[in-house]
Coordinates of C-alpha atoms and ligand atoms in Angstrom, one line a residue:
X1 CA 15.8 -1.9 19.2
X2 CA 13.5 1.4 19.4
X3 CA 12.3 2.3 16.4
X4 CA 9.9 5.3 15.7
X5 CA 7.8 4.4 12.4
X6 CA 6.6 8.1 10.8
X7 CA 3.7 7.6 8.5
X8 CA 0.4 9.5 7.5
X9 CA -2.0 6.7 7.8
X10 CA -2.3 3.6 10.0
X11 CA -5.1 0.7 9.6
X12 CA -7.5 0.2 11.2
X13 CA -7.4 4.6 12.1
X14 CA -6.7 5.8 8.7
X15 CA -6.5 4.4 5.3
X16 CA -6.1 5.8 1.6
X17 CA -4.2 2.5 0.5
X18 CA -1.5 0.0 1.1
X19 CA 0.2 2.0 3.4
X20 CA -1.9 2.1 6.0
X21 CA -2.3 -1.3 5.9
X22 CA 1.3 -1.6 6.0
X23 CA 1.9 1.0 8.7
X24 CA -1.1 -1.1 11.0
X25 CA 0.6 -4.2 10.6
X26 CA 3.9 -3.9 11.1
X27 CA 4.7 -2.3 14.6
X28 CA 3.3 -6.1 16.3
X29 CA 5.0 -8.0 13.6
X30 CA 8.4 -6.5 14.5
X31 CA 7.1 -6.8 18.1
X32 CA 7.6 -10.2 17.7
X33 CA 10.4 -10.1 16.4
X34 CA 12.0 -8.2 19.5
X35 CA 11.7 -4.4 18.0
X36 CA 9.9 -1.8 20.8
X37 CA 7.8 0.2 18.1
X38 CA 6.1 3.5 18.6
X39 CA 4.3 5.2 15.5
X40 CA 4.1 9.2 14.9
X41 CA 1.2 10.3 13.4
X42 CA -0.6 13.5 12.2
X43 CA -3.4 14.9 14.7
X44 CA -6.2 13.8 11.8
X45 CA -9.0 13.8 13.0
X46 CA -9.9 9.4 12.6
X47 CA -6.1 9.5 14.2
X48 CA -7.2 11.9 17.3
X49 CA -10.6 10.1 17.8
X50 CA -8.5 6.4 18.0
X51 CA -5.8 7.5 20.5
X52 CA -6.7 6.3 23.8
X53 CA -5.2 8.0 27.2
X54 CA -3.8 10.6 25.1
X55 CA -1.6 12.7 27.4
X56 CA 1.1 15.5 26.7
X57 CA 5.1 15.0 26.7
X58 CA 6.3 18.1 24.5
X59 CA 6.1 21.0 21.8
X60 CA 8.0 22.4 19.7
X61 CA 7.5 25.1 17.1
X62 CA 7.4 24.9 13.2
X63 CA 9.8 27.2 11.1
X64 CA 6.8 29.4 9.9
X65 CA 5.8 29.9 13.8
X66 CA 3.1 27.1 14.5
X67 CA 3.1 25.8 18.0
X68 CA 2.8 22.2 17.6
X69 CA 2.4 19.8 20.5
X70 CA 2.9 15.9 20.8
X71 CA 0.8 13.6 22.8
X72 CA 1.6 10.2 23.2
X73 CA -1.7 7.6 23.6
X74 CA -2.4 4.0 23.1
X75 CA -4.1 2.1 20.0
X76 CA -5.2 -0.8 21.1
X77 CA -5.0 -4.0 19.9
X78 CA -1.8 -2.6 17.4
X79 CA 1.2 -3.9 19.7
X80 CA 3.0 -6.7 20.0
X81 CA 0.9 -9.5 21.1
X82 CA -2.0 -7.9 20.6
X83 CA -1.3 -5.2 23.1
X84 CA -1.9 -1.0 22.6
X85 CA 0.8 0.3 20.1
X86 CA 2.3 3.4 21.7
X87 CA 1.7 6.5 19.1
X88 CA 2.9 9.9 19.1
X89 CA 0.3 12.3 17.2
X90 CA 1.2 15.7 16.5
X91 CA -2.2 18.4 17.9
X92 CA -2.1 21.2 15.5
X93 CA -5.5 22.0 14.7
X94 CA -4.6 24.6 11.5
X95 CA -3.1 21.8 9.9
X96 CA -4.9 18.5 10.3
X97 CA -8.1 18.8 12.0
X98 CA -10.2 18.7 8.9
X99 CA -12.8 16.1 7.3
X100 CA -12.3 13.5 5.2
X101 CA -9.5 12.7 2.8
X102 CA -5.8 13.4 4.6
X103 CA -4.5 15.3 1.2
X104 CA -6.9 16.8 -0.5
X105 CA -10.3 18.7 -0.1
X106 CA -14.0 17.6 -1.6
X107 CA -13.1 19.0 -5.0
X108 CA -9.6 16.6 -4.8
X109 CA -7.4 19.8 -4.7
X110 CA -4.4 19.0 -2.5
X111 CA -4.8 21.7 0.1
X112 CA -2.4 24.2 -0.1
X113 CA -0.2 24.7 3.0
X114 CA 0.6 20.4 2.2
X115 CA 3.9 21.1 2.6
X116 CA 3.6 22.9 6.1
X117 CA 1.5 19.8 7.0
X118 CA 3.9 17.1 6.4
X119 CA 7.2 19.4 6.9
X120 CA 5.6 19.9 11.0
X121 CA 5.4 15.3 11.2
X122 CA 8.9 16.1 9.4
X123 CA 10.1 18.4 12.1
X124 CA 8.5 16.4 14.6
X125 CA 10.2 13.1 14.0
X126 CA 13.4 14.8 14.7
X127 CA 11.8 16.3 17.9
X128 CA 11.6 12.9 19.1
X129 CA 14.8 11.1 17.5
X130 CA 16.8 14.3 19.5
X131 CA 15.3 14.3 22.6
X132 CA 11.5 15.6 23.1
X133 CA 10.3 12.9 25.0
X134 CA 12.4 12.6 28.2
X135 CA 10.9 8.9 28.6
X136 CA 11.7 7.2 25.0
X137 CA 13.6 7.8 22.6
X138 CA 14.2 5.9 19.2
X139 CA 17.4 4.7 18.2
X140 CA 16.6 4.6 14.7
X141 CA 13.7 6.2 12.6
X142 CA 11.4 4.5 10.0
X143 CA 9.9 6.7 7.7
X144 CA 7.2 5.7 5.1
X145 CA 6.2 7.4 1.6
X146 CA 6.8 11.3 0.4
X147 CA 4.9 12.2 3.7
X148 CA 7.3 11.4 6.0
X149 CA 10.0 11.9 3.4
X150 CA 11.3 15.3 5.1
X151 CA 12.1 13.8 8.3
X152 CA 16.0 12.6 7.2
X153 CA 16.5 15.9 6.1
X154 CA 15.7 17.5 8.7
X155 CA 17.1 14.9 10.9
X156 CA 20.6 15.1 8.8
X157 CA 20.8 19.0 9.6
X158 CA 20.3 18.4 13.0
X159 CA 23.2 19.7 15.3
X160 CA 23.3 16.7 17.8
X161 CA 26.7 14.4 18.2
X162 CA 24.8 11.3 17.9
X163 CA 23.2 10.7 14.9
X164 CA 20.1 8.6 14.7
X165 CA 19.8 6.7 11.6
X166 CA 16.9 6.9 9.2
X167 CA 15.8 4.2 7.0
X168 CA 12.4 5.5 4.3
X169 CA 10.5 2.9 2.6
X170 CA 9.3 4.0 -0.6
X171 CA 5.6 2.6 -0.9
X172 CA 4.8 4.6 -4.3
X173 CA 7.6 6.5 -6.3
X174 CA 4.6 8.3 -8.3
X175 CA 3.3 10.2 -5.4
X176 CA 6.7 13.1 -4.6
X177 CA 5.0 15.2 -2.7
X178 CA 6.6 18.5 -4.8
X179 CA 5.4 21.6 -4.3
X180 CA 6.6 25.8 -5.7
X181 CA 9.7 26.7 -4.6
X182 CA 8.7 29.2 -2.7
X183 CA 7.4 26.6 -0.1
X184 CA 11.3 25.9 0.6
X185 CA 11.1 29.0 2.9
X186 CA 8.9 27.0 5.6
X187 CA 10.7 23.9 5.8
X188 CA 13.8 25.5 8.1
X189 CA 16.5 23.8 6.6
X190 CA 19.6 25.7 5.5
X191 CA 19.6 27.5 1.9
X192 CA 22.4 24.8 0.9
X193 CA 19.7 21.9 1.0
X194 CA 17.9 23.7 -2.0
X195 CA 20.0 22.3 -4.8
X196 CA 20.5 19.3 -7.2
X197 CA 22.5 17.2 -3.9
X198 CA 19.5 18.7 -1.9
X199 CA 15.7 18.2 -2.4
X200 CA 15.9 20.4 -5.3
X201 CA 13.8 18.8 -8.4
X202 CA 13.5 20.5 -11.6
X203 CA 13.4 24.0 -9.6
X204 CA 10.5 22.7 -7.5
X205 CA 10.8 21.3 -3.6
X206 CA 10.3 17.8 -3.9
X207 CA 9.7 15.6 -0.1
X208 CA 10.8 12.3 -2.2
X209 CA 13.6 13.6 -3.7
X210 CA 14.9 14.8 0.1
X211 CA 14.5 11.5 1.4
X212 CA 16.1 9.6 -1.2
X213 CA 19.6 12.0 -1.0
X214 CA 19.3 12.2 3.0
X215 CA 18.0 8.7 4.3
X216 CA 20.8 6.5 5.3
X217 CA 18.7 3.2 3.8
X218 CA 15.8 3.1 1.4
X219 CA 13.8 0.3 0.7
X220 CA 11.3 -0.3 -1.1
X221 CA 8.2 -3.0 -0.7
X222 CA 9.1 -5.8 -3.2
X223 CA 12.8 -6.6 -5.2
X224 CA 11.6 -6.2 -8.4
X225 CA 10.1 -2.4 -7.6
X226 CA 13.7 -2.0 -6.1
X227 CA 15.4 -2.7 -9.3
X228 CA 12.0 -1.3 -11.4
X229 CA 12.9 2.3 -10.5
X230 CA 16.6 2.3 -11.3
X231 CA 15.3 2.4 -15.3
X232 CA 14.0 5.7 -16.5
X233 CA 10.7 3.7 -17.2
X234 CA 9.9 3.6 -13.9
X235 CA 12.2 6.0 -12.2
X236 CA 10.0 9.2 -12.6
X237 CA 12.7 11.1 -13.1
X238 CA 14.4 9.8 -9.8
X239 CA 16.3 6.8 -11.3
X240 CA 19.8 8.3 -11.5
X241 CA 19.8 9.6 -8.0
X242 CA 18.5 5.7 -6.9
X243 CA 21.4 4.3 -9.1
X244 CA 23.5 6.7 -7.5
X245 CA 22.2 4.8 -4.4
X246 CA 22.0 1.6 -5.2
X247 CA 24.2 0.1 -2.6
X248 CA 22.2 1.3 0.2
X249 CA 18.4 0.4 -1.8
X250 CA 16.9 -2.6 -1.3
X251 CA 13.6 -4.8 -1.4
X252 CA 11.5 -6.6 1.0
X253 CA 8.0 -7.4 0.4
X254 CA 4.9 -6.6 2.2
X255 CA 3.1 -9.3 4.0
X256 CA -0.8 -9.9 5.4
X257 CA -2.4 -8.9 8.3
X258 CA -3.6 -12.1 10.0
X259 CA -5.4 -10.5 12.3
X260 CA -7.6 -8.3 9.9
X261 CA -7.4 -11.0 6.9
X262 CA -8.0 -14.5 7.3
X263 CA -10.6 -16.1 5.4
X264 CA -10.9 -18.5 8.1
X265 CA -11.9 -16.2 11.1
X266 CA -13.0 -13.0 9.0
X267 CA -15.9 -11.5 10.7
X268 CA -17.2 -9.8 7.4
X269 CA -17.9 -12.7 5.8
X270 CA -20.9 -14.6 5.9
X271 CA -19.3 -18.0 5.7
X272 CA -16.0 -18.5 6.8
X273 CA -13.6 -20.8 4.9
X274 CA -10.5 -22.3 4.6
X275 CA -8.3 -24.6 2.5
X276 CA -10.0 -27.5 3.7
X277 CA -13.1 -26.8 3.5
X278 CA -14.7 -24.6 1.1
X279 CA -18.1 -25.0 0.8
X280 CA -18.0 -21.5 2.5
X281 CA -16.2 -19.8 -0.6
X282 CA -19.5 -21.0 -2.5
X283 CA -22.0 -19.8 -0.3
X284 CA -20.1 -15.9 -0.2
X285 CA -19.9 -15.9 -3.8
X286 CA -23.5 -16.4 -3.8
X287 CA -24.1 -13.8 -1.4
X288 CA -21.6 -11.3 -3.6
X289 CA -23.7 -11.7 -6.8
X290 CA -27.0 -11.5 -5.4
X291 CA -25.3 -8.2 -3.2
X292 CA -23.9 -6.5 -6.4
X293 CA -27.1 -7.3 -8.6
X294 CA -25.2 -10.1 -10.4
X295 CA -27.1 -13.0 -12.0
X296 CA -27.1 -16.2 -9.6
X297 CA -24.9 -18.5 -11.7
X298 CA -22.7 -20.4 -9.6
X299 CA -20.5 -21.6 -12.4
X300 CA -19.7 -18.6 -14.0
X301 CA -16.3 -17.4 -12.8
X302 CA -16.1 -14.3 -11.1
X303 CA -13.6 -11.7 -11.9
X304 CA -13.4 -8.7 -9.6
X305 CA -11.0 -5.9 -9.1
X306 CA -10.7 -4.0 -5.6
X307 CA -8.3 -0.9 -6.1
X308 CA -7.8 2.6 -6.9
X309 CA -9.3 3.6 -10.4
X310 CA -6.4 4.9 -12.1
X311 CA -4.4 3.6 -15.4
X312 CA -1.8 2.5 -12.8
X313 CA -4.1 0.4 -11.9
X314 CA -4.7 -1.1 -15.2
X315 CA -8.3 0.1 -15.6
X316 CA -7.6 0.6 -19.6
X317 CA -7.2 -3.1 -20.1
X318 CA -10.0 -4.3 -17.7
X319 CA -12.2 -2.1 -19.6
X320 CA -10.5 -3.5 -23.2
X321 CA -11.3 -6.7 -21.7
X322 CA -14.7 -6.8 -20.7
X323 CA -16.3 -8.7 -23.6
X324 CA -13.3 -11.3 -23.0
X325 CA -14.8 -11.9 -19.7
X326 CA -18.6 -11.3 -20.2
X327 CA -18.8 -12.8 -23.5
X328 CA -17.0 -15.8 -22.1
X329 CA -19.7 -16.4 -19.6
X330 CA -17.9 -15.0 -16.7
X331 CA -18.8 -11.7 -14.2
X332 CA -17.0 -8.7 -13.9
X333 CA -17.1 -6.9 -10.6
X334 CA -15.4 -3.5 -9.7
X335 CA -14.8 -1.8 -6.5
X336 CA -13.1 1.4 -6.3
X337 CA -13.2 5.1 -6.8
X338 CA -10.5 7.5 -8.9
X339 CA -10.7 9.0 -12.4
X340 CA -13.6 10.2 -13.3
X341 CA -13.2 9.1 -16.5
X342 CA -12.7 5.5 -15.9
X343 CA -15.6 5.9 -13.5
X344 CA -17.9 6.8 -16.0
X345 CA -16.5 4.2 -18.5
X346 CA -16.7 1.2 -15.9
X347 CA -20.1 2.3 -15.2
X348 CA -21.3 2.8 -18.7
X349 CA -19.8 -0.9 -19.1
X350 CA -21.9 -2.2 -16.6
X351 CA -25.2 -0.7 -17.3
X352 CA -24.8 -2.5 -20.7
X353 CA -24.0 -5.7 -19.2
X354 CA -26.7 -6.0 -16.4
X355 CA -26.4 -9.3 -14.1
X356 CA -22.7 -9.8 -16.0
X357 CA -21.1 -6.5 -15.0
X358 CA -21.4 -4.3 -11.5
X359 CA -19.1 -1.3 -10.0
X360 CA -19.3 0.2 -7.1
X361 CA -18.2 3.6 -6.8
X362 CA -17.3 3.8 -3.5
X363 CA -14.3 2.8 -0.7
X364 CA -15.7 0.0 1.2
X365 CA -13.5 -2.2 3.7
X366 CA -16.3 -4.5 4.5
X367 CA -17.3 -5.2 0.7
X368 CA -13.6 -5.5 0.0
X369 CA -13.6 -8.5 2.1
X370 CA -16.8 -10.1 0.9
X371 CA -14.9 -9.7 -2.6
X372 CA -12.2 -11.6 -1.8
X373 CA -14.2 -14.2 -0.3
X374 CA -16.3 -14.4 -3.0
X375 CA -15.1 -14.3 -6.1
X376 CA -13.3 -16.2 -8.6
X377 CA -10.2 -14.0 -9.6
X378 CA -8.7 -10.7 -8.4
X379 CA -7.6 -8.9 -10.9
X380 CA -4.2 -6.7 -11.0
X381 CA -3.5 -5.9 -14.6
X382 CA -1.2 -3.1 -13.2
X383 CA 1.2 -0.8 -15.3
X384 CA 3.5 -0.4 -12.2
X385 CA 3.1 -2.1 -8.8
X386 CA 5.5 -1.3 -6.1
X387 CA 3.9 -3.9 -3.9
X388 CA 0.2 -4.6 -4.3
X389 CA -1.8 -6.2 -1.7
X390 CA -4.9 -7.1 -3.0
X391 CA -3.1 -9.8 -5.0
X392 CA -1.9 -11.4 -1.8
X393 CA -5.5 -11.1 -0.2
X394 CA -6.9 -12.7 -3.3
X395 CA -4.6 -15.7 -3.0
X396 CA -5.2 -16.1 0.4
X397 CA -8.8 -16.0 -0.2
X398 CA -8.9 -18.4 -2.7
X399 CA -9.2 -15.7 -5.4
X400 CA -6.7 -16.8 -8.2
X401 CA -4.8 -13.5 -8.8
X402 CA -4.5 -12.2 -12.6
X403 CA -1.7 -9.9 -12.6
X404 CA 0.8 -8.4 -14.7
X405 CA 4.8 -9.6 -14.5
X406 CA 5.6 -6.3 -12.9
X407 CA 6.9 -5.1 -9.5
X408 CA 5.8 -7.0 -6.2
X409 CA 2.9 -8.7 -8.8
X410 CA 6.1 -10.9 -10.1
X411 CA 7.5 -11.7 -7.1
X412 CA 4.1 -12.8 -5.4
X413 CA 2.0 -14.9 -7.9
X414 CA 3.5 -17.6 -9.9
X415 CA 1.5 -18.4 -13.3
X416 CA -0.3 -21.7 -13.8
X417 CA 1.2 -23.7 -17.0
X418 CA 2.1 -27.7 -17.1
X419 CA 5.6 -27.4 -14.8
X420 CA 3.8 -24.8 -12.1
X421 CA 0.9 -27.4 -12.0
X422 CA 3.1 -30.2 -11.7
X423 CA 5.0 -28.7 -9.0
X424 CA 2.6 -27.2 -7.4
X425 CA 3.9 -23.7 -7.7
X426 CA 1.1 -22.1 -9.5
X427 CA -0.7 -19.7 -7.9
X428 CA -2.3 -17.3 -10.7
X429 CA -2.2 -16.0 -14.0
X430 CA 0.8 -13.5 -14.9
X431 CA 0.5 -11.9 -18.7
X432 CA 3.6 -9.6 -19.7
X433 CA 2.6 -6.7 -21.8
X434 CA 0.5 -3.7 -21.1
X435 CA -1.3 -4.3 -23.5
X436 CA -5.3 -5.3 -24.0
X437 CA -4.4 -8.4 -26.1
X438 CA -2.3 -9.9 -23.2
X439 CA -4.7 -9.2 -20.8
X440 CA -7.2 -10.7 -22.9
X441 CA -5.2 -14.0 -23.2
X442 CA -4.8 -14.5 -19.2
X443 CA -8.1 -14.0 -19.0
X444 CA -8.8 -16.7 -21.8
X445 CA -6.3 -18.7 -19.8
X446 CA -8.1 -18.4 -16.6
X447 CA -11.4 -19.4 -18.1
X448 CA -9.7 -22.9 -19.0
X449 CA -8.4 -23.4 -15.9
X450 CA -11.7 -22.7 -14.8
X451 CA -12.9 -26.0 -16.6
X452 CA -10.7 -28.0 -15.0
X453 CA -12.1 -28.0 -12.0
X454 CA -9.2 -30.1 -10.6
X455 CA -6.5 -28.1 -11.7
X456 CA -8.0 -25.4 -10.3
X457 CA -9.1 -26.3 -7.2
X458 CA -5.1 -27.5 -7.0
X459 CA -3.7 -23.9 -8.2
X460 CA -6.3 -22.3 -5.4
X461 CA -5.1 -24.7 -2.4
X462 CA -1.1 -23.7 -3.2
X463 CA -2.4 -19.9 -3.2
X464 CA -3.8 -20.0 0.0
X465 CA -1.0 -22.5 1.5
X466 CA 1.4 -20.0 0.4
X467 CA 0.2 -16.5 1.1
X468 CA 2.6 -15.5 3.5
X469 CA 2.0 -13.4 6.7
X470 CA 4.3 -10.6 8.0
X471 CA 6.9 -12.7 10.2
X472 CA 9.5 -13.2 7.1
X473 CA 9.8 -9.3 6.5
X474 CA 9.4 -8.3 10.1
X475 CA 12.9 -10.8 9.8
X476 CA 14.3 -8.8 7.3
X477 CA 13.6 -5.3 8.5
X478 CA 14.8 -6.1 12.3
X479 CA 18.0 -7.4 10.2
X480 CA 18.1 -4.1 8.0
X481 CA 17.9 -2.0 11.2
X482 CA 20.3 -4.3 13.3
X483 CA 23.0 -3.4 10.0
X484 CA 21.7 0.4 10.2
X485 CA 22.5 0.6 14.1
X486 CA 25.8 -1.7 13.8
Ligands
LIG1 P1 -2.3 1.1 -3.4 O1 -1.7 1.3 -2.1 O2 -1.4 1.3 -4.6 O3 -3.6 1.7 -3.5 P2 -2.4 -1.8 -2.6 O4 -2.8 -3.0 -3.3 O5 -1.0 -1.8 -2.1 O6 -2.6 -0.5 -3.6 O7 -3.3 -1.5 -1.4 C1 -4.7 -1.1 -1.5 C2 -5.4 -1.3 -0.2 O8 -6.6 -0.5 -0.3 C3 -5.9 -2.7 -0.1 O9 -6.0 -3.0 1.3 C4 -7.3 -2.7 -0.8 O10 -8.1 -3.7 -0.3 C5 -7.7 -1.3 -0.3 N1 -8.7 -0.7 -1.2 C6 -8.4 0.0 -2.3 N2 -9.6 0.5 -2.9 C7 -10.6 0.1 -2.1 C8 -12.0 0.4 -2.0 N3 -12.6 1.0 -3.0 N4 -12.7 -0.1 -1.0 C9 -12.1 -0.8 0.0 N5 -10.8 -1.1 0.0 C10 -10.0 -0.6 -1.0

């Protein structure tokens, strides 16, 4: 099967979040799985500066007038088997070549000609499904996240006799990617497409809204998130048009990147480790505190958070939580950057609890990994999680995830109590509410588990026996695609 994968970022090029590691991964995964996959991308400028042997096979023009043109090149190392991932990247200097973040400028204002940005990867999806590229086409087309949410539209209005099917994952159903109404007039789709069976939402345009009525399959990137956002709770407005879908909505979880996450061969960590043997967890853990200007207390467990600082997050009850974890004799460490106002909270926190408490204010992939590997618990307290990864790279590197029973969090981490011990299902700590005092009690539970060193050393081996790799969903999406072609 040829599939064409349209996303905005792509590990190890381009990364905001779990997306990209999502998009990085899974070209070689289905690769194995028999699936030819080439990416299209966005001419960023990290994107441009990774394509090898970039070379020319079309152009089109946008509706506004722009002159786009595609290239195809070669990311090494992104393939199947290891080989070059064949990507398309759309050269239009007006709309992507400009530094740093992919959305927004320095101030975080989304620039404003966003929807021109992602309407021309949009436009040039449907370039390729009909045709561009004389030498490939794709039989179906993968779309990820409010990005690349235009492209079934756009695809659907397309006056072809074959139509090539579109399937659009939803990685985040917070992020729409809506913009004035007035921005409808760029996006060269007929006047009928701007209404309540169109991408009309609440009189604005609205690039999730057009996926969701014009993809012929969503998914999602766990069950639970599939179900999650059929409620109003977690719908954001969008849950009666995903009822309305239901039959053609599913989930299938995300997976980790062996190749860029493996505790045992991770080349950003100091001492490599594995289930056997972890005398190397010990040692990084050392390394972390003495890193991050924690106190050297080698039996203090380690709580750590690696994410985006936003209440989605769960950054409210982290920071109702703090005396729970300090007070109990364990260390808090944060990584991440978002709200200023949880910046500046976090960082307050930690000034008054020197050699117990450190952030870091900052994105950092190579501290990210040291994290992991080095502390105790990974914490993802989250109000909504479509997915989450950094629970699954905390179980795999013998971090014992604390997470809330919400989204891909409850299908991923099984809580420890006297049957998941016995059975050797436990994996982590799972607390219901979003509220501080349930937090607080996982994190009182984790601290006793903690003192039973054998119980916990047991919950830690399942975690990383269990953490799963991409192979099962590569399964499932080559089996979602065969049903879309068939
Ligand atoms: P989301 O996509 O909602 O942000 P995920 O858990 O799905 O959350 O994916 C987040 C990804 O981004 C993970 O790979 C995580 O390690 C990484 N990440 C998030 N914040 C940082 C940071 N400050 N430094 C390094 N990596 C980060």
């Amino acid at each position: 099967m040829r599939i064409l994968q349209v996303s905005a970022e792509l590990f190890p090029l381009l990364k905001t979040g779990g997306l990209a590691d999502v998009a990085g991964a899974l070209p070689a995964a289905l690769g194995a799985q028999g699936c030819a996959v080439r990416a299209l991308l966005p001419g960023f400028p990290a994107v441009v500066a990774g394509l090898r042997a970039p070379h020319k096979v079309g152009s089109f023009t946008t509706p506004w007038g722009e002159g786009v043109d595609i290239v195809l090149g070669e990311l090494p190392g992104l393939g199947t088997a290891g080989g070059a991932l064949q990507a398309y990247v759309l050269m239009a200097a007006g709309l992507y070549d400009r530094p740093g973040n992919p959305y927004h400028d320095t101030q975080h204002n989304p620039y404003a000609d966003n929807h021109r940005r992602f309407a021309a990867l949009a436009w040039g999806a449907a370039h390729l499904a009909y045709g561009l590229d004389a030498g490939w086409g794709p039989q179906l087309v993968h779309c990820h996240d409010w990005h690349a949410g235009l492209a079934p539209a756009c695809m659907a209005y397309w006056d072809s006799p074959q139509r090539v099917p579109t399937l659009f994952t939803i990685h985040n159903l917070a992020y729409q990617g809506c913009f004035a109404a007035a921005c409808f007039a760029d996006l060269g789709l007929p006047a009928s497409a701007f209404g309540v069976n169109g991408l009309e939402f609440y009189g604005q345009v609205s690039f999730m809204k057009a996926a969701l009525v014009y993809a012929d399959h969503i998914s999602t990137v766990s069950p639970s998130y599939a179900r999650e956002i059929q409620t109003p709770e977690q719908g954001f407005g969008l849950d009666g048009l995903l009822r309305s879908r239901a039959a053609q909505l599913s989930g299938i979880l995300n997976g980790v990147d062996g190749s860029v996450w493996d505790p045992g061969h991770d080349a950003l960590l100091a001492h490599p480790f594995d289930g056997r043997k972890l005398t190397g967890k010990a040692l990084n853990k050392a390394a972390l505190q003495a890193e991050t200007g924690l106190d050297l207390l080698p039996d203090a467990p380690l709580f750590s958070l690696v994410g985006r600082l936003t209440e989605q997050k769960g950054l409210p009850l982290v920071l109702g939580g703090v005396e729970e974890v300090v007070g109990g004799g364990g260390q808090l460490l944060v990584l991440g950057s978002g709200d200023t106002a949880l910046e500046h909270a976090l960082a307050a926190q930690a000034q008054a609890h020197p050699g117990r408490m450190a952030v870091r204010l900052d994105y950092d992939e190579a501290l990210a990994h040291r994290i992991f590997g080095g502390s105790d618990v990974t914490l993802v307290p989250s109000r909504f999680e479509p997915c989450g990864l950094t629970q699954l790279y905390g179980l795999k590197y013998g971090s014992l995830p604390l997470v809330r029973r919400v989204g891909g969090l409850a299908d991923t981490v099984v809580d420890t109590d006297l049957e998941s011990l016995d059975d050797r299902s436990a994996t982590g700590f799972v607390f219901d509410n979003f509220d501080t005092t349930d937090y607080r009690r996982a994190v009182r539970r984790a601290f006793a588990l903690y003192r039973r060193r054998a119980d916990w050393s047991r919950v830690r081996q399942n975690g990383m026996r269990i953490a799963s790799g991409w192979e099962q969903s590569a399964l499932l999406y080559r089996d979602l695609y065969a049903s879309l072609l068939s």
